[in-house]
PDB file of C-alpha atoms in Angstrom:
ATOM      1  CA  MET A 338     101.345  88.330  41.886  1.00 83.00           C
ATOM      2  CA  THR A 339     101.628  91.150  39.369  1.00 92.00           C
ATOM      3  CA  SER A 340      99.395  94.121  40.055  1.00 96.00           C
ATOM      4  CA  LEU A 341      97.379  95.171  36.999  1.00 98.00           C
ATOM      5  CA  GLY A 342      95.745  98.552  36.549  1.00 98.00           C
ATOM      6  CA  ALA A 343      94.242 100.886  33.992  1.00 98.00           C
ATOM      7  CA  VAL A 344      94.446 104.632  33.376  1.00 98.00           C
ATOM      8  CA  PHE A 345      91.555 107.066  33.329  1.00 98.00           C
ATOM      9  CA  ARG A 346      93.073 109.554  30.920  1.00 97.00           C
ATOM     10  CA  PRO A 347      92.363 113.243  31.572  1.00 95.00           C
ATOM     11  CA  GLN A 348      91.330 113.723  27.960  1.00 94.00           C
ATOM     12  CA  LEU A 349      88.011 112.400  29.302  1.00 96.00           C
ATOM     13  CA  ALA A 350      85.740 114.870  31.070  1.00 96.00           C
ATOM     14  CA  PRO A 351      85.859 114.565  34.879  1.00 97.00           C
ATOM     15  CA  GLU A 352      82.197 113.558  35.047  1.00 98.00           C
ATOM     16  CA  ARG A 353      83.094 110.348  33.200  1.00 97.00           C
ATOM     17  CA  LEU A 354      85.257 109.179  36.123  1.00 98.00           C
ATOM     18  CA  ARG A 355      82.447 107.857  38.310  1.00 98.00           C
ATOM     19  CA  SER A 356      81.261 105.160  35.913  1.00 98.00           C
ATOM     20  CA  VAL A 357      84.809 104.085  35.040  1.00 98.00           C
ATOM     21  CA  ALA A 358      85.909 103.907  38.692  1.00 98.00           C
ATOM     22  CA  ARG A 359      82.881 101.925  39.801  1.00 98.00           C
ATOM     23  CA  LEU A 360      83.255  99.508  36.912  1.00 98.00           C
ATOM     24  CA  ALA A 361      86.948  98.970  37.694  1.00 98.00           C
ATOM     25  CA  ASP A 362      86.074  98.342  41.348  1.00 98.00           C
ATOM     26  CA  ASP A 363      83.253  95.932  40.585  1.00 98.00           C
ATOM     27  CA  ALA A 364      85.223  94.074  37.911  1.00 97.00           C
ATOM     28  CA  GLY A 365      88.089  93.284  40.287  1.00 96.00           C
ATOM     29  CA  LEU A 366      90.860  95.395  38.797  1.00 97.00           C
ATOM     30  CA  GLU A 367      93.573  96.129  41.374  1.00 98.00           C
ATOM     31  CA  GLU A 368      94.394  99.718  40.451  1.00 98.00           C
ATOM     32  CA  LEU A 369      92.954 102.753  38.673  1.00 98.00           C
ATOM     33  CA  TRP A 370      95.434 105.498  37.822  1.00 98.00           C
ATOM     34  CA  LEU A 371      94.738 109.200  37.297  1.00 98.00           C
ATOM     35  CA  TRP A 372      96.923 111.969  35.903  1.00 96.00           C
ATOM     36  CA  GLU A 373      97.294 115.603  36.886  1.00 95.00           C
ATOM     37  CA  ASP A 374      98.082 116.857  33.391  1.00 93.00           C
ATOM     38  CA  CYS A 375      97.975 120.606  32.831  1.00 94.00           C
ATOM     39  CA  PHE A 376      95.429 121.956  32.332  1.00 95.00           C
ATOM     40  CA  ARG A 377      92.897 119.227  32.686  1.00 96.00           C
ATOM     41  CA  GLU A 378      91.945 117.617  36.011  1.00 95.00           C
ATOM     42  CA  GLY A 379      93.258 117.960  39.554  1.00 96.00           C
ATOM     43  CA  GLY A 380      94.926 114.802  40.806  1.00 97.00           C
ATOM     44  CA  ILE A 381      93.907 114.994  44.454  1.00 98.00           C
ATOM     45  CA  SER A 382      90.300 116.011  43.786  1.00 98.00           C
ATOM     46  CA  THR A 383      89.723 113.230  41.271  1.00 98.00           C
ATOM     47  CA  ALA A 384      91.494 110.667  43.482  1.00 98.00           C
ATOM     48  CA  ALA A 385      89.336 111.603  46.467  1.00 98.00           C
ATOM     49  CA  ALA A 386      86.183 111.251  44.387  1.00 98.00           C
ATOM     50  CA  ALA A 387      87.244 107.907  42.914  1.00 98.00           C
ATOM     51  CA  LEU A 388      88.130 106.554  46.358  1.00 98.00           C
ATOM     52  CA  ALA A 389      84.790 107.685  47.773  1.00 98.00           C
ATOM     53  CA  TRP A 390      82.833 106.101  44.918  1.00 98.00           C
ATOM     54  CA  THR A 391      84.563 102.717  45.300  1.00 98.00           C
ATOM     55  CA  GLU A 392      85.168 100.129  48.008  1.00 98.00           C
ATOM     56  CA  ARG A 393      88.381  98.228  47.385  1.00 98.00           C
ATOM     57  CA  ILE A 394      90.373  99.382  44.349  1.00 98.00           C
ATOM     58  CA  ARG A 395      93.647 101.256  44.836  1.00 98.00           C
ATOM     59  CA  VAL A 396      93.648 104.670  43.209  1.00 98.00           C
ATOM     60  CA  GLY A 397      96.961 106.044  41.975  1.00 98.00           C
ATOM     61  CA  VAL A 398      97.904 109.562  40.980  1.00 98.00           C
ATOM     62  CA  GLY A 399     100.832 109.767  38.635  1.00 94.00           C
ATOM     63  CA  LEU A 400     101.934 112.435  38.781  1.00 95.00           C
ATOM     64  CA  LEU A 401     101.541 115.491  40.974  1.00 98.00           C
ATOM     65  CA  PRO A 402     103.976 118.100  39.552  1.00 97.00           C
ATOM     66  CA  VAL A 403     105.927 119.441  42.517  1.00 98.00           C
ATOM     67  CA  PRO A 404     106.622 122.945  41.125  1.00 97.00           C
ATOM     68  CA  LEU A 405     102.882 123.609  41.464  1.00 96.00           C
ATOM     69  CA  ARG A 406     102.700 122.504  45.111  1.00 96.00           C
ATOM     70  CA  ASN A 407     104.070 123.566  48.438  1.00 97.00           C
ATOM     71  CA  VAL A 408     105.243 120.336  50.054  1.00 98.00           C
ATOM     72  CA  ALA A 409     103.162 121.001  53.180  1.00 98.00           C
ATOM     73  CA  ILE A 410      99.991 121.070  51.045  1.00 98.00           C
ATOM     74  CA  THR A 411     101.005 117.849  49.297  1.00 98.00           C
ATOM     75  CA  ALA A 412     101.575 116.211  52.682  1.00 98.00           C
ATOM     76  CA  MET A 413      98.278 117.435  54.147  1.00 98.00           C
ATOM     77  CA  GLU A 414      96.268 116.197  51.176  1.00 98.00           C
ATOM     78  CA  ALA A 415      98.102 112.872  50.986  1.00 98.00           C
ATOM     79  CA  ALA A 416      97.702 112.249  54.711  1.00 98.00           C
ATOM     80  CA  SER A 417      93.981 112.998  54.555  1.00 98.00           C
ATOM     81  CA  LEU A 418      93.493 110.461  51.761  1.00 98.00           C
ATOM     82  CA  HIS A 419      95.544 107.824  53.593  1.00 98.00           C
ATOM     83  CA  ARG A 420      93.515 108.274  56.799  1.00 97.00           C
ATOM     84  CA  MET A 421      90.123 108.274  55.061  1.00 98.00           C
ATOM     85  CA  PHE A 422      90.910 105.371  52.715  1.00 98.00           C
ATOM     86  CA  PRO A 423      93.648 103.292  54.404  1.00 97.00           C
ATOM     87  CA  GLY A 424      95.783 101.233  52.057  1.00 96.00           C
ATOM     88  CA  ARG A 425      94.125 102.466  48.882  1.00 98.00           C
ATOM     89  CA  PRO A 426      95.729 105.750  47.728  1.00 98.00           C
ATOM     90  CA  VAL A 427      98.990 105.547  45.752  1.00 98.00           C
ATOM     91  CA  LEU A 428     100.541 108.966  45.216  1.00 98.00           C
ATOM     92  CA  GLY A 429     103.368 109.825  42.877  1.00 98.00           C
ATOM     93  CA  VAL A 430     105.139 113.124  42.345  1.00 98.00           C
ATOM     94  CA  GLY A 431     107.365 114.430  39.574  1.00 97.00           C
ATOM     95  CA  HIS A 432     109.132 117.551  38.385  1.00 95.00           C
ATOM     96  CA  GLY A 433     106.427 118.200  35.806  1.00 94.00           C
ATOM     97  CA  VAL A 434     106.514 118.997  32.105  1.00 95.00           C
ATOM     98  CA  GLN A 435     108.784 122.008  31.941  1.00 95.00           C
ATOM     99  CA  ASP A 436     106.840 123.832  29.217  1.00 96.00           C
ATOM    100  CA  TRP A 437     103.694 123.576  31.324  1.00 96.00           C
ATOM    101  CA  MET A 438     105.532 124.730  34.419  1.00 97.00           C
ATOM    102  CA  GLY A 439     106.742 127.732  32.452  1.00 97.00           C
ATOM    103  CA  GLN A 440     103.196 128.580  31.394  1.00 97.00           C
ATOM    104  CA  VAL A 441     102.135 129.021  35.022  1.00 97.00           C
ATOM    105  CA  GLY A 442     105.297 130.718  36.237  1.00 97.00           C
ATOM    106  CA  ALA A 443     106.452 127.704  38.256  1.00 97.00           C
ATOM    107  CA  ARG A 444     109.455 126.547  36.220  1.00 97.00           C
ATOM    108  CA  VAL A 445     112.626 126.214  38.293  1.00 97.00           C
ATOM    109  CA  GLU A 446     116.279 126.235  37.323  1.00 97.00           C
ATOM    110  CA  SER A 447     116.955 122.751  38.734  1.00 97.00           C
ATOM    111  CA  PRO A 448     113.907 120.440  38.575  1.00 97.00           C
ATOM    112  CA  VAL A 449     115.906 117.502  39.960  1.00 96.00           C
ATOM    113  CA  THR A 450     116.975 119.499  43.018  1.00 98.00           C
ATOM    114  CA  LEU A 451     113.393 120.531  43.678  1.00 98.00           C
ATOM    115  CA  LEU A 452     112.153 116.951  43.309  1.00 98.00           C
ATOM    116  CA  ARG A 453     114.790 115.657  45.732  1.00 98.00           C
ATOM    117  CA  GLU A 454     113.974 118.299  48.341  1.00 98.00           C
ATOM    118  CA  HIS A 455     110.227 117.741  47.947  1.00 98.00           C
ATOM    119  CA  LEU A 456     110.537 113.963  48.240  1.00 98.00           C
ATOM    120  CA  LEU A 457     112.694 114.049  51.364  1.00 98.00           C
ATOM    121  CA  ALA A 458     110.418 116.549  53.116  1.00 98.00           C
ATOM    122  CA  LEU A 459     107.208 114.824  52.009  1.00 98.00           C
ATOM    123  CA  ARG A 460     108.299 111.391  53.197  1.00 98.00           C
ATOM    124  CA  ALA A 461     109.400 112.846  56.540  1.00 98.00           C
ATOM    125  CA  LEU A 462     106.102 114.685  57.059  1.00 98.00           C
ATOM    126  CA  LEU A 463     104.037 111.606  56.184  1.00 98.00           C
ATOM    127  CA  SER A 464     106.125 109.627  58.673  1.00 97.00           C
ATOM    128  CA  GLY A 465     104.979 111.984  61.426  1.00 97.00           C
ATOM    129  CA  GLU A 466     108.270 113.838  61.771  1.00 98.00           C
ATOM    130  CA  ARG A 467     108.624 117.515  62.654  1.00 98.00           C
ATOM    131  CA  VAL A 468     110.572 119.074  59.819  1.00 98.00           C
ATOM    132  CA  THR A 469     112.773 122.130  59.569  1.00 98.00           C
ATOM    133  CA  VAL A 470     114.622 122.528  56.290  1.00 98.00           C
ATOM    134  CA  ASP A 471     116.160 125.432  54.425  1.00 98.00           C
ATOM    135  CA  GLY A 472     116.750 124.071  50.955  1.00 98.00           C
ATOM    136  CA  ARG A 473     117.149 125.740  47.621  1.00 98.00           C
ATOM    137  CA  TYR A 474     113.417 125.431  46.974  1.00 98.00           C
ATOM    138  CA  VAL A 475     111.783 123.696  49.948  1.00 98.00           C
ATOM    139  CA  LYS A 476     111.739 125.723  53.154  1.00 98.00           C
ATOM    140  CA  LEU A 477     109.913 124.524  56.277  1.00 98.00           C
ATOM    141  CA  ASP A 478     110.134 125.903  59.791  1.00 98.00           C
ATOM    142  CA  ASP A 479     109.099 123.457  62.522  1.00 98.00           C
ATOM    143  CA  VAL A 480     106.317 121.846  60.449  1.00 98.00           C
ATOM    144  CA  ALA A 481     104.528 118.649  61.467  1.00 98.00           C
ATOM    145  CA  LEU A 482     101.190 117.177  60.447  1.00 98.00           C
ATOM    146  CA  ASP A 483      98.474 117.033  63.100  1.00 98.00           C
ATOM    147  CA  TRP A 484      96.960 114.055  61.272  1.00 98.00           C
ATOM    148  CA  PRO A 485      99.726 111.991  59.673  1.00 98.00           C
ATOM    149  CA  PRO A 486      98.803 108.605  58.195  1.00 97.00           C
ATOM    150  CA  GLU A 487      98.163 105.825  60.686  1.00 94.00           C
ATOM    151  CA  GLY A 488     100.362 102.794  60.100  1.00 85.00           C
ATOM    152  CA  PRO A 489     102.037 101.843  56.809  1.00 84.00           C
ATOM    153  CA  HIS A 490     100.843 103.803  53.784  1.00 90.00           C
ATOM    154  CA  GLY A 491     102.915 102.531  50.884  1.00 89.00           C
ATOM    155  CA  GLY A 492     105.244 105.505  50.729  1.00 94.00           C
ATOM    156  CA  VAL A 493     105.686 108.117  48.033  1.00 98.00           C
ATOM    157  CA  LEU A 494     106.412 107.240  44.419  1.00 98.00           C
ATOM    158  CA  ALA A 495     108.164 109.477  41.903  1.00 98.00           C
ATOM    159  CA  GLY A 496     108.111 109.638  38.146  1.00 98.00           C
ATOM    160  CA  ALA A 497     111.385 109.556  36.259  1.00 96.00           C
ATOM    161  CA  THR A 498     112.782 109.126  32.763  1.00 94.00           C
ATOM    162  CA  GLY A 499     116.455 110.151  32.572  1.00 95.00           C
ATOM    163  CA  PRO A 500     119.362 108.563  34.465  1.00 97.00           C
ATOM    164  CA  ARG A 501     119.677 111.362  37.061  1.00 97.00           C
ATOM    165  CA  SER A 502     115.984 111.246  37.897  1.00 97.00           C
ATOM    166  CA  LEU A 503     115.937 107.453  38.054  1.00 98.00           C
ATOM    167  CA  ARG A 504     118.870 107.370  40.468  1.00 98.00           C
ATOM    168  CA  LEU A 505     117.090 110.049  42.492  1.00 98.00           C
ATOM    169  CA  THR A 506     113.972 107.934  42.885  1.00 98.00           C
ATOM    170  CA  GLY A 507     116.145 105.193  44.306  1.00 98.00           C
ATOM    171  CA  GLU A 508     117.740 107.645  46.722  1.00 98.00           C
ATOM    172  CA  ALA A 509     114.656 109.509  47.897  1.00 98.00           C
ATOM    173  CA  ALA A 510     111.394 107.783  46.850  1.00 98.00           C
ATOM    174  CA  ASP A 511     109.649 104.549  47.810  1.00 98.00           C
ATOM    175  CA  GLY A 512     108.846 103.602  44.247  1.00 98.00           C
ATOM    176  CA  THR A 513     109.247 104.711  40.641  1.00 98.00           C
ATOM    177  CA  ILE A 514     106.703 105.371  37.900  1.00 98.00           C
ATOM    178  CA  LEU A 515     107.759 104.898  34.274  1.00 98.00           C
ATOM    179  CA  THR A 516     105.882 106.341  31.309  1.00 98.00           C
ATOM    180  CA  ALA A 517     104.417 104.359  28.422  1.00 98.00           C
ATOM    181  CA  SER A 518     107.507 105.338  26.407  1.00 97.00           C
ATOM    182  CA  THR A 519     109.355 102.548  28.248  1.00 98.00           C
ATOM    183  CA  ASN A 520     109.854  99.127  26.676  1.00 98.00           C
ATOM    184  CA  ALA A 521     111.172  96.038  28.446  1.00 98.00           C
ATOM    185  CA  GLU A 522     114.812  97.019  27.921  1.00 98.00           C
ATOM    186  CA  GLY A 523     114.000 100.446  29.322  1.00 98.00           C
ATOM    187  CA  VAL A 524     112.521  98.806  32.404  1.00 98.00           C
ATOM    188  CA  ARG A 525     115.713  96.816  32.945  1.00 98.00           C
ATOM    189  CA  THR A 526     117.795  99.968  32.639  1.00 98.00           C
ATOM    190  CA  ALA A 527     115.491 101.852  34.996  1.00 98.00           C
ATOM    191  CA  ARG A 528     115.654  99.108  37.609  1.00 98.00           C
ATOM    192  CA  ARG A 529     119.453  99.137  37.456  1.00 98.00           C
ATOM    193  CA  LEU A 530     119.633 102.924  37.851  1.00 98.00           C
ATOM    194  CA  VAL A 531     117.128 102.888  40.703  1.00 98.00           C
ATOM    195  CA  GLU A 532     119.186 100.255  42.483  1.00 97.00           C
ATOM    196  CA  GLU A 533     122.311 102.379  42.000  1.00 98.00           C
ATOM    197  CA  GLY A 534     120.511 105.247  43.698  1.00 98.00           C
ATOM    198  CA  ARG A 535     119.323 103.036  46.537  1.00 98.00           C
ATOM    199  CA  ALA A 536     122.847 101.749  47.105  1.00 97.00           C
ATOM    200  CA  ALA A 537     124.301 105.269  47.115  1.00 97.00           C
ATOM    201  CA  ALA A 538     121.778 106.286  49.778  1.00 96.00           C
ATOM    202  CA  GLY A 539     122.199 103.128  51.857  1.00 96.00           C
ATOM    203  CA  ARG A 540     118.616 102.057  51.130  1.00 95.00           C
ATOM    204  CA  GLU A 541     119.250  98.624  49.603  1.00 89.00           C
ATOM    205  CA  THR A 542     116.870  96.833  51.969  1.00 89.00           C
ATOM    206  CA  GLY A 543     113.108  96.928  51.636  1.00 89.00           C
ATOM    207  CA  PRO A 544     110.947  97.021  48.520  1.00 93.00           C
ATOM    208  CA  HIS A 545     111.030  99.681  45.831  1.00 97.00           C
ATOM    209  CA  ARG A 546     107.938  99.407  43.659  1.00 97.00           C
ATOM    210  CA  LEU A 547     108.320  99.880  39.898  1.00 98.00           C
ATOM    211  CA  VAL A 548     105.119 100.941  38.117  1.00 98.00           C
ATOM    212  CA  VAL A 549     105.093 100.946  34.302  1.00 98.00           C
ATOM    213  CA  TYR A 550     102.429 102.265  31.962  1.00 98.00           C
ATOM    214  CA  LEU A 551     101.748 100.139  28.885  1.00 98.00           C
ATOM    215  CA  LEU A 552     100.108 101.859  25.908  1.00 98.00           C
ATOM    216  CA  THR A 553      97.342  99.446  24.929  1.00 98.00           C
ATOM    217  CA  ALA A 554      94.774  99.276  22.131  1.00 98.00           C
ATOM    218  CA  THR A 555      92.203  96.589  21.475  1.00 97.00           C
ATOM    219  CA  GLY A 556      89.347  96.147  19.046  1.00 94.00           C
ATOM    220  CA  PRO A 557      89.144  96.056  15.233  1.00 91.00           C
ATOM    221  CA  ASP A 558      91.143  99.287  14.704  1.00 95.00           C
ATOM    222  CA  ALA A 559      93.638  98.675  17.508  1.00 97.00           C
ATOM    223  CA  ALA A 560      96.803  98.567  15.407  1.00 97.00           C
ATOM    224  CA  ALA A 561      95.989 101.808  13.609  1.00 97.00           C
ATOM    225  CA  ARG A 562      95.152 103.669  16.835  1.00 97.00           C
ATOM    226  CA  LEU A 563      98.321 102.446  18.540  1.00 98.00           C
ATOM    227  CA  ARG A 564     100.469 103.439  15.568  1.00 97.00           C
ATOM    228  CA  ALA A 565      98.880 106.892  15.402  1.00 97.00           C
ATOM    229  CA  GLU A 566      99.562 107.568  19.077  1.00 97.00           C
ATOM    230  CA  LEU A 567     103.157 106.374  18.866  1.00 97.00           C
ATOM    231  CA  VAL A 568     103.723 108.701  15.903  1.00 97.00           C
ATOM    232  CA  ALA A 569     102.067 111.603  17.721  1.00 95.00           C
ATOM    233  CA  GLU A 570     104.328 111.057  20.740  1.00 95.00           C
ATOM    234  CA  GLY A 571     107.452 110.626  18.613  1.00 96.00           C
ATOM    235  CA  ASP A 572     107.895 107.044  19.836  1.00 96.00           C
ATOM    236  CA  GLU A 573     107.340 105.164  16.580  1.00 94.00           C
ATOM    237  CA  ALA A 574     111.036 104.227  16.314  1.00 93.00           C
ATOM    238  CA  VAL A 575     111.215 102.629  19.782  1.00 95.00           C
ATOM    239  CA  PRO A 576     111.111  98.822  19.408  1.00 94.00           C
ATOM    240  CA  ASP A 577     108.470  96.731  21.191  1.00 94.00           C
ATOM    241  CA  LEU A 578     106.616  99.740  22.537  1.00 97.00           C
ATOM    242  CA  GLY A 579     102.920  99.404  23.305  1.00 98.00           C
ATOM    243  CA  VAL A 580     100.614  96.577  22.334  1.00 98.00           C
ATOM    244  CA  ALA A 581      97.623  96.177  20.053  1.00 98.00           C
ATOM    245  CA  GLY A 582      95.454  93.081  19.979  1.00 98.00           C
ATOM    246  CA  ASP A 583      93.401  90.717  22.056  1.00 98.00           C
ATOM    247  CA  ALA A 584      93.767  89.762  25.712  1.00 98.00           C
ATOM    248  CA  GLY A 585      96.436  87.179  24.951  1.00 98.00           C
ATOM    249  CA  ALA A 586      98.647  89.683  23.161  1.00 98.00           C
ATOM    250  CA  VAL A 587      98.229  92.240  25.946  1.00 98.00           C
ATOM    251  CA  ALA A 588      98.997  89.669  28.656  1.00 98.00           C
ATOM    252  CA  LYS A 589     102.226  88.687  26.882  1.00 98.00           C
ATOM    253  CA  ALA A 590     103.271  92.350  26.712  1.00 98.00           C
ATOM    254  CA  VAL A 591     102.550  92.694  30.434  1.00 98.00           C
ATOM    255  CA  GLU A 592     104.633  89.607  31.170  1.00 98.00           C
ATOM    256  CA  ARG A 593     107.601  91.033  29.236  1.00 98.00           C
ATOM    257  CA  LEU A 594     107.574  94.136  31.431  1.00 98.00           C
ATOM    258  CA  VAL A 595     107.235  92.065  34.599  1.00 98.00           C
ATOM    259  CA  GLU A 596     110.142  89.829  33.588  1.00 98.00           C
ATOM    260  CA  ALA A 597     112.184  93.009  33.053  1.00 98.00           C
ATOM    261  CA  GLY A 598     111.508  94.206  36.597  1.00 98.00           C
ATOM    262  CA  ALA A 599     108.072  95.827  36.759  1.00 98.00           C
ATOM    263  CA  ASP A 600     105.966  95.219  39.874  1.00 98.00           C
ATOM    264  CA  SER A 601     102.804  96.879  38.555  1.00 98.00           C
ATOM    265  CA  VAL A 602     101.717  97.308  34.951  1.00 98.00           C
ATOM    266  CA  VAL A 603      99.054  99.897  34.167  1.00 98.00           C
ATOM    267  CA  LEU A 604      97.268  99.606  30.836  1.00 98.00           C
ATOM    268  CA  GLN A 605      97.077 103.032  29.213  1.00 98.00           C
ATOM    269  CA  PRO A 606      94.395 103.370  26.537  1.00 98.00           C
ATOM    270  CA  THR A 607      95.024 105.527  23.513  1.00 98.00           C
ATOM    271  CA  ALA A 608      93.772 109.092  23.784  1.00 95.00           C
ATOM    272  CA  ASP A 609      91.044 108.277  21.262  1.00 95.00           C
ATOM    273  CA  GLU A 610      89.844 105.098  23.032  1.00 96.00           C
ATOM    274  CA  PRO A 611      86.146 104.965  22.013  1.00 94.00           C
ATOM    275  CA  ASP A 612      84.886 102.994  25.025  1.00 97.00           C
ATOM    276  CA  PRO A 613      86.693 103.718  28.330  1.00 97.00           C
ATOM    277  CA  GLU A 614      84.317 101.523  30.335  1.00 98.00           C
ATOM    278  CA  GLY A 615      84.791  98.704  27.855  1.00 97.00           C
ATOM    279  CA  PHE A 616      88.561  99.107  28.093  1.00 98.00           C
ATOM    280  CA  VAL A 617      88.453  98.708  31.875  1.00 98.00           C
ATOM    281  CA  ARG A 618      86.191  95.665  31.545  1.00 98.00           C
ATOM    282  CA  PHE A 619      88.600  94.171  28.986  1.00 98.00           C
ATOM    283  CA  ALA A 620      91.550  94.716  31.363  1.00 98.00           C
ATOM    284  CA  ALA A 621      89.777  93.207  34.374  1.00 98.00           C
ATOM    285  CA  GLU A 622      87.829  90.348  32.825  1.00 98.00           C
ATOM    286  CA  GLU A 623      90.005  89.273  29.888  1.00 98.00           C
ATOM    287  CA  VAL A 624      93.607  90.314  30.553  1.00 98.00           C
ATOM    288  CA  ARG A 625      93.758  89.897  34.350  1.00 98.00           C
ATOM    289  CA  PRO A 626      93.070  86.106  34.318  1.00 97.00           C
ATOM    290  CA  LEU A 627      95.991  85.638  31.927  1.00 98.00           C
ATOM    291  CA  VAL A 628      98.559  87.516  34.043  1.00 97.00           C
ATOM    292  CA  PRO A 629     100.129  85.505  36.877  1.00 92.00           C
TER     293      PRO A 629
END
């Protein structure tokens, strides 16, 4: 069964999260995703709050930019969430938007190298290992978590766009997150590159979850809002990107991504979505029944 989620975009004030999270939980949506976009809302703090306010929904963070975080801190925070809310947190990391990383003095010469080192160390720490590593960016001396996650925790996901990063997620992550700038053909390409990375690392067995955001607009002005956001993001020339319309149209767009290789599709409202609670209700009550 395809997992369906929705995004709480950080253009909304943090105090709006409680009502959206509770509605998503009550309405039966499987996942609610949060972003740690500079310089809006912290990913771990908002995820912890959303998990505490709800009972069953999985809460994803996509993404935590690794240049901002020592890997030991990432591991400590992730482990705490996994122990307090077993089976519900879904954490993704990425190399961050380089302009933003430059603004805070965290930009590195090789973002892909940093992401690889962070992923390998983070997965080892969350597995309860004692880690010593002297990498280009990640340096740990006999570090182990006192409170690693108990039992399976779903692993660590990573965001990627280009071929090098996509192969890297196959090599070093447990899943991949694709932005809303990805159409069905892009999903097929991403899946192929991820599998190349998995094969190169000898990790062909076991699942590798592919999460895809789908830019979605509904309501009487849906087409205009979708078009405006695609233009603003420079994506207006990409074919079959995003969806505007009723539940049937959205469900068909979800199915196209699933057929291309997506395991989870997360509906991403436009930045000017006028009714975030209504969007979540639409996803859970109207779209979800139409997605197998």
